Amino acid sequence: LAAHLYGEPAAALRMIGVTGTQGKTTTTRLAEDGLERAGVTAAVIGTVGTRIDGTDIKTALTTPEAPDLHGLFAVMREQGVIACAMEVSSHALVLGRVDGVVFDVAVFLNLGRDHLDFHTDVEDYFRAKASLFTPQRARRALVNIDDEHGRRLVTEASIPVRTMSTQGADADWQAVDVVLRADGSAFTVRGPDGLSVPAGCPVPGDFNVANTLAAIASCGEAGLDAAAVATGIARGTGVPGRFEQVDEGQDFVVVVDYAHKPDAVAAAIRTLRPLTEGRI
């Protein structure tokens, strides 16, 4: 009903929907930043709020309720937004918040233990996320096959699938020649039809190479210029609250990060370990 009242605004946008236990915010924010730097008017919706063509709008939920969501799409349409990258939570899928939206590209990053206060078990959690990869909700899929649930999803999705990998798997999109640094990473993206472009991420951590690859590849799969997006992301400044350094002249490093699940905390500590010989 909300989609109808607002005149089906999502249909006027290139829609990229990203789901996964970890990395949704980083992936969508990197995609939006890369698009804007490439000269494409873009928007992003997610955990740290909504941004439309560079203007921040406070929203309370990772994926807003349907009336709010379609209202935001209508504002985007009015302001000439070409592409919107948004986080799609399992709650949103089960509770119908993204009903009335058909994503041009649905992205699967990973699946771990989370939200088991809402889902009966991990299988129920997977089934909720897998529901995004159906013709009713998306036109094509981009799936991370470095994740075991991603490999399963490739066999179960009922829409065309492209795969991605940062760990040497035979995938449609790959990150190769990865160089990890304290301030981010540099690598090469290889994609369909012989595509090969230099890329980088301003946020440290090997897991953020995967998030950056997902951002670049999803834009490419949505018919946007993947090479220009890769260049834009590499020139960016990072993502709010995701390995965000605070420098007030103190003689120690302060990093703000959203990690709050066991594997995410472990990954954050692993990334920070080389930065100091002392305690973390």
C-alpha positions as a Python dict, from the first residue, in 0.01 Angstrom:
ca = {
    (1, 'L'): (0, 0, 0),
    (2, 'A'): (286, 240, 85),
    (3, 'A'): (454, 165, -249),
    (4, 'H'): (126, 234, -430),
    (5, 'L'): (56, 559, -245),
    (6, 'Y'): (400, 697, -325),
    (7, 'G'): (375, 592, -690),
    (8, 'E'): (615, 295, -685),
    (9, 'P'): (926, 513, -630),
    (10, 'A'): (1168, 220, -591),
    (11, 'A'): (1103, 128, -954),
    (12, 'A'): (1268, 456, -1060),
    (13, 'L'): (1596, 369, -881),
    (14, 'R'): (1878, 119, -927),
    (15, 'M'): (1822, -79, -609),
    (16, 'I'): (2102, -273, -437),
    (17, 'G'): (1997, -472, -130),
    (18, 'V'): (2268, -612, 97),
    (19, 'T'): (2210, -882, 358),
    (20, 'G'): (2450, -1067, 588),
    (21, 'T'): (2535, -1099, 954),
    (22, 'Q'): (2836, -871, 919),
    (23, 'G'): (2944, -603, 677),
    (24, 'K'): (2609, -463, 557),
    (25, 'T'): (2679, -109, 676),
    (26, 'T'): (3035, -100, 544),
    (27, 'T'): (2936, -245, 205),
    (28, 'T'): (2643, -10, 148),
    (29, 'R'): (2828, 299, 270),
    (30, 'L'): (3130, 220, 52),
    (31, 'A'): (2903, 169, -248),
    (32, 'E'): (2727, 501, -190),
    (33, 'D'): (3056, 686, -140),
    (34, 'G'): (3210, 528, -449),
    (35, 'L'): (2908, 617, -661),
    (36, 'E'): (2898, 978, -540),
    (37, 'R'): (3270, 1019, -609),
    (38, 'A'): (3209, 874, -956),
    (39, 'G'): (2950, 1144, -1021),
    (40, 'V'): (2641, 926, -969),
    (41, 'T'): (2373, 1074, -744),
    (42, 'A'): (2327, 805, -479),
    (43, 'A'): (2160, 721, -150),
    (44, 'V'): (2213, 472, 133),
    (45, 'I'): (1984, 333, 403),
    (46, 'G'): (2107, 137, 704),
    (47, 'T'): (2217, 102, 1064),
    (48, 'V'): (2384, 443, 1094),
    (49, 'G'): (2097, 622, 922),
    (50, 'T'): (2000, 735, 575),
    (51, 'R'): (2191, 963, 338),
    (52, 'I'): (2040, 1108, 21),
    (53, 'D'): (2279, 1283, -218),
    (54, 'G'): (2513, 1366, 70),
    (55, 'T'): (2245, 1483, 315),
    (56, 'D'): (2204, 1277, 632),
    (57, 'I'): (1856, 1181, 753),
    (58, 'K'): (1818, 1010, 1089),
    (59, 'T'): (1635, 678, 1071),
    (60, 'A'): (1589, 444, 1365),
    (61, 'L'): (1597, 96, 1212),
    (62, 'T'): (1855, -82, 995),
    (63, 'T'): (1571, -131, 746),
    (64, 'P'): (1287, 119, 809),
    (65, 'E'): (921, 16, 821),
    (66, 'A'): (749, 8, 480),
    (67, 'P'): (567, 347, 501),
    (68, 'D'): (891, 523, 598),
    (69, 'L'): (1093, 328, 344),
    (70, 'H'): (877, 409, 43),
    (71, 'G'): (858, 770, 160),
    (72, 'L'): (1238, 782, 154),
    (73, 'F'): (1241, 632, -196),
    (74, 'A'): (997, 905, -305),
    (75, 'V'): (1232, 1174, -173),
    (76, 'M'): (1520, 1006, -357),
    (77, 'R'): (1323, 1009, -680),
    (78, 'E'): (1241, 1377, -634),
    (79, 'Q'): (1608, 1459, -578),
    (80, 'G'): (1731, 1275, -887),
    (81, 'V'): (1893, 980, -712),
    (82, 'I'): (2010, 718, -961),
    (83, 'A'): (2108, 435, -724),
    (84, 'C'): (2027, 334, -367),
    (85, 'A'): (2231, 85, -165),
    (86, 'M'): (2048, -37, 141),
    (87, 'E'): (2085, -287, 420),
    (88, 'V'): (1820, -559, 429),
    (89, 'S'): (1799, -725, 769),
    (90, 'S'): (1644, -1064, 838),
    (91, 'H'): (1389, -887, 1059),
    (92, 'A'): (1290, -669, 762),
    (93, 'L'): (1236, -972, 540),
    (94, 'V'): (1028, -1164, 794),
    (95, 'L'): (822, -861, 901),
    (96, 'G'): (750, -740, 547),
    (97, 'R'): (937, -409, 562),
    (98, 'V'): (1078, -449, 210),
    (99, 'D'): (756, -577, 55),
    (100, 'G'): (680, -378, -259),
    (101, 'V'): (1051, -355, -350),
    (102, 'V'): (1220, -564, -619),
    (103, 'F'): (1596, -515, -594),
    (104, 'D'): (1804, -501, -910),
    (105, 'V'): (2080, -680, -721),
    (106, 'A'): (2056, -872, -392),
    (107, 'V'): (2390, -928, -216),
    (108, 'F'): (2470, -1206, 33),
    (109, 'L'): (2782, -1142, 243),
    (110, 'N'): (2789, -1409, 516),
    (111, 'L'): (2591, -1570, 793),
    (112, 'G'): (2690, -1631, 1156),
    (113, 'R'): (2521, -1666, 1493),
    (114, 'D'): (2303, -1362, 1558),
    (115, 'H'): (1943, -1262, 1627),
    (116, 'L'): (1857, -1598, 1786),
    (117, 'D'): (1620, -1410, 2014),
    (118, 'F'): (1408, -1357, 1702),
    (119, 'H'): (1481, -1664, 1489),
    (120, 'T'): (1427, -2012, 1629),
    (121, 'D'): (1774, -2132, 1517),
    (122, 'V'): (2048, -2064, 1261),
    (123, 'E'): (1854, -2256, 994),
    (124, 'D'): (1553, -2028, 1044),
    (125, 'Y'): (1787, -1728, 1027),
    (126, 'F'): (1933, -1856, 696),
    (127, 'R'): (1590, -1920, 548),
    (128, 'A'): (1488, -1561, 631),
    (129, 'K'): (1790, -1421, 447),
    (130, 'A'): (1751, -1666, 159),
    (131, 'S'): (1399, -1531, 98),
    (132, 'L'): (1562, -1220, -51),
    (133, 'F'): (1697, -1430, -336),
    (134, 'T'): (1363, -1502, -502),
    (135, 'P'): (1195, -1342, -807),
    (136, 'Q'): (946, -1165, -581),
    (137, 'R'): (1225, -968, -415),
    (138, 'A'): (1521, -944, -656),
    (139, 'R'): (1622, -974, -1021),
    (140, 'R'): (1973, -1112, -972),
    (141, 'A'): (2206, -1221, -693),
    (142, 'L'): (2566, -1158, -592),
    (143, 'V'): (2680, -1422, -344),
    (144, 'N'): (3000, -1455, -140),
    (145, 'I'): (3112, -1817, -186),
    (146, 'D'): (3389, -1787, 75),
    (147, 'D'): (3105, -1835, 326),
    (148, 'E'): (2957, -2183, 366),
    (149, 'H'): (2603, -2049, 370),
    (150, 'G'): (2681, -1853, 55),
    (151, 'R'): (2786, -2172, -122),
    (152, 'R'): (2457, -2329, -16),
    (153, 'L'): (2262, -2025, -133),
    (154, 'V'): (2413, -2051, -483),
    (155, 'T'): (2243, -2390, -521),
    (156, 'E'): (1910, -2276, -373),
    (157, 'A'): (1854, -1923, -510),
    (158, 'S'): (1576, -1903, -770),
    (159, 'I'): (1721, -1600, -955),
    (160, 'P'): (2037, -1565, -1171),
    (161, 'V'): (2350, -1574, -951),
    (162, 'R'): (2695, -1420, -982),
    (163, 'T'): (2957, -1522, -728),
    (164, 'M'): (3238, -1337, -550),
    (165, 'S'): (3549, -1440, -357),
    (166, 'T'): (3853, -1288, -191),
    (167, 'Q'): (4009, -1625, -106),
    (168, 'G'): (4098, -1764, -446),
    (169, 'A'): (3774, -1947, -521),
    (170, 'D'): (3662, -1974, -883),
    (171, 'A'): (3415, -1686, -877),
    (172, 'D'): (3274, -1433, -1124),
    (173, 'W'): (3414, -1146, -916),
    (174, 'Q'): (3748, -1180, -734),
    (175, 'A'): (3986, -967, -529),
    (176, 'V'): (4348, -1065, -605),
    (177, 'D'): (4695, -935, -522),
    (178, 'V'): (4568, -807, -188),
    (179, 'V'): (4800, -585, 17),
    (180, 'L'): (4681, -516, 373),
    (181, 'R'): (4797, -199, 551),
    (182, 'A'): (4724, -33, 884),
    (183, 'D'): (4515, 229, 706),
    (184, 'G'): (4331, 1, 464),
    (185, 'S'): (4412, -221, 169),
    (186, 'A'): (4496, -227, -200),
    (187, 'F'): (4404, -503, -447),
    (188, 'T'): (4285, -577, -797),
    (189, 'V'): (3925, -658, -884),
    (190, 'R'): (3866, -910, -1159),
    (191, 'G'): (3516, -938, -1297),
    (192, 'P'): (3309, -1068, -1589),
    (193, 'D'): (3414, -1009, -1951),
    (194, 'G'): (3781, -970, -1862),
    (195, 'L'): (3731, -672, -1630),
    (196, 'S'): (4043, -592, -1425),
    (197, 'V'): (4060, -271, -1220),
    (198, 'P'): (4280, -143, -936),
    (199, 'A'): (4091, -101, -611),
    (200, 'G'): (4140, -20, -246),
    (201, 'C'): (3959, 23, 83),
    (202, 'P'): (4015, 307, 332),
    (203, 'V'): (3903, 82, 621),
    (204, 'P'): (4157, -175, 751),
    (205, 'G'): (4093, -547, 789),
    (206, 'D'): (4092, -841, 550),
    (207, 'F'): (3714, -872, 592),
    (208, 'N'): (3675, -521, 452),
    (209, 'V'): (3838, -635, 128),
    (210, 'A'): (3533, -861, 89),
    (211, 'N'): (3298, -574, 175),
    (212, 'T'): (3467, -350, -82),
    (213, 'L'): (3453, -621, -348),
    (214, 'A'): (3081, -662, -275),
    (215, 'A'): (3026, -286, -311),
    (216, 'I'): (3210, -268, -644),
    (217, 'A'): (3063, -588, -787),
    (218, 'S'): (2706, -505, -685),
    (219, 'C'): (2730, -169, -861),
    (220, 'G'): (2866, -346, -1168),
    (221, 'E'): (2585, -599, -1160),
    (222, 'A'): (2335, -312, -1133),
    (223, 'G'): (2463, -174, -1463),
    (224, 'L'): (2680, 101, -1313),
    (225, 'D'): (3050, 169, -1382),
    (226, 'A'): (3237, -71, -1154),
    (227, 'A'): (3578, 77, -1238),
    (228, 'A'): (3466, 431, -1151),
    (229, 'V'): (3311, 306, -826),
    (230, 'A'): (3635, 124, -736),
    (231, 'T'): (3835, 442, -791),
    (232, 'G'): (3588, 642, -584),
    (233, 'I'): (3596, 401, -290),
    (234, 'A'): (3977, 395, -285),
    (235, 'R'): (3977, 776, -257),
    (236, 'G'): (3722, 776, 25),
    (237, 'T'): (3762, 836, 396),
    (238, 'G'): (3590, 533, 547),
    (239, 'V'): (3262, 453, 721),
    (240, 'P'): (3125, 606, 1044),
    (241, 'G'): (3184, 378, 1341),
    (242, 'R'): (3367, 114, 1138),
    (243, 'F'): (3735, 109, 1239),
    (244, 'E'): (3708, 484, 1279),
    (245, 'Q'): (4023, 631, 1431),
    (246, 'V'): (4000, 912, 1687),
    (247, 'D'): (4311, 1129, 1699),
    (248, 'E'): (4317, 1406, 1958),
    (249, 'G'): (4694, 1407, 1992),
    (250, 'Q'): (4702, 1125, 2250),
    (251, 'D'): (5001, 887, 2261),
    (252, 'F'): (4787, 579, 2198),
    (253, 'V'): (4554, 469, 1919),
    (254, 'V'): (4177, 490, 1965),
    (255, 'V'): (3955, 300, 1723),
    (256, 'V'): (3575, 299, 1730),
    (257, 'D'): (3419, -12, 1579),
    (258, 'Y'): (3071, -163, 1584),
    (259, 'A'): (3193, -522, 1633),
    (260, 'H'): (2958, -689, 1882),
    (261, 'K'): (2947, -1057, 1783),
    (262, 'P'): (3220, -1308, 1877),
    (263, 'D'): (3364, -1354, 1527),
    (264, 'A'): (3346, -980, 1458),
    (265, 'V'): (3531, -896, 1781),
    (266, 'A'): (3795, -1159, 1697),
    (267, 'A'): (3839, -1012, 1349),
    (268, 'A'): (3872, -659, 1490),
    (269, 'I'): (4139, -767, 1740),
    (270, 'R'): (4323, -961, 1468),
    (271, 'T'): (4329, -649, 1253),
    (272, 'L'): (4448, -425, 1536),
    (273, 'R'): (4716, -661, 1665),
    (274, 'P'): (4990, -549, 1423),
    (275, 'L'): (4932, -183, 1514),
    (276, 'T'): (5078, -211, 1863),
    (277, 'E'): (5329, -412, 2062),
    (278, 'G'): (5129, -337, 2378),
    (279, 'R'): (4783, -426, 2495),
    (280, 'I'): (4468, -383, 2292),
}
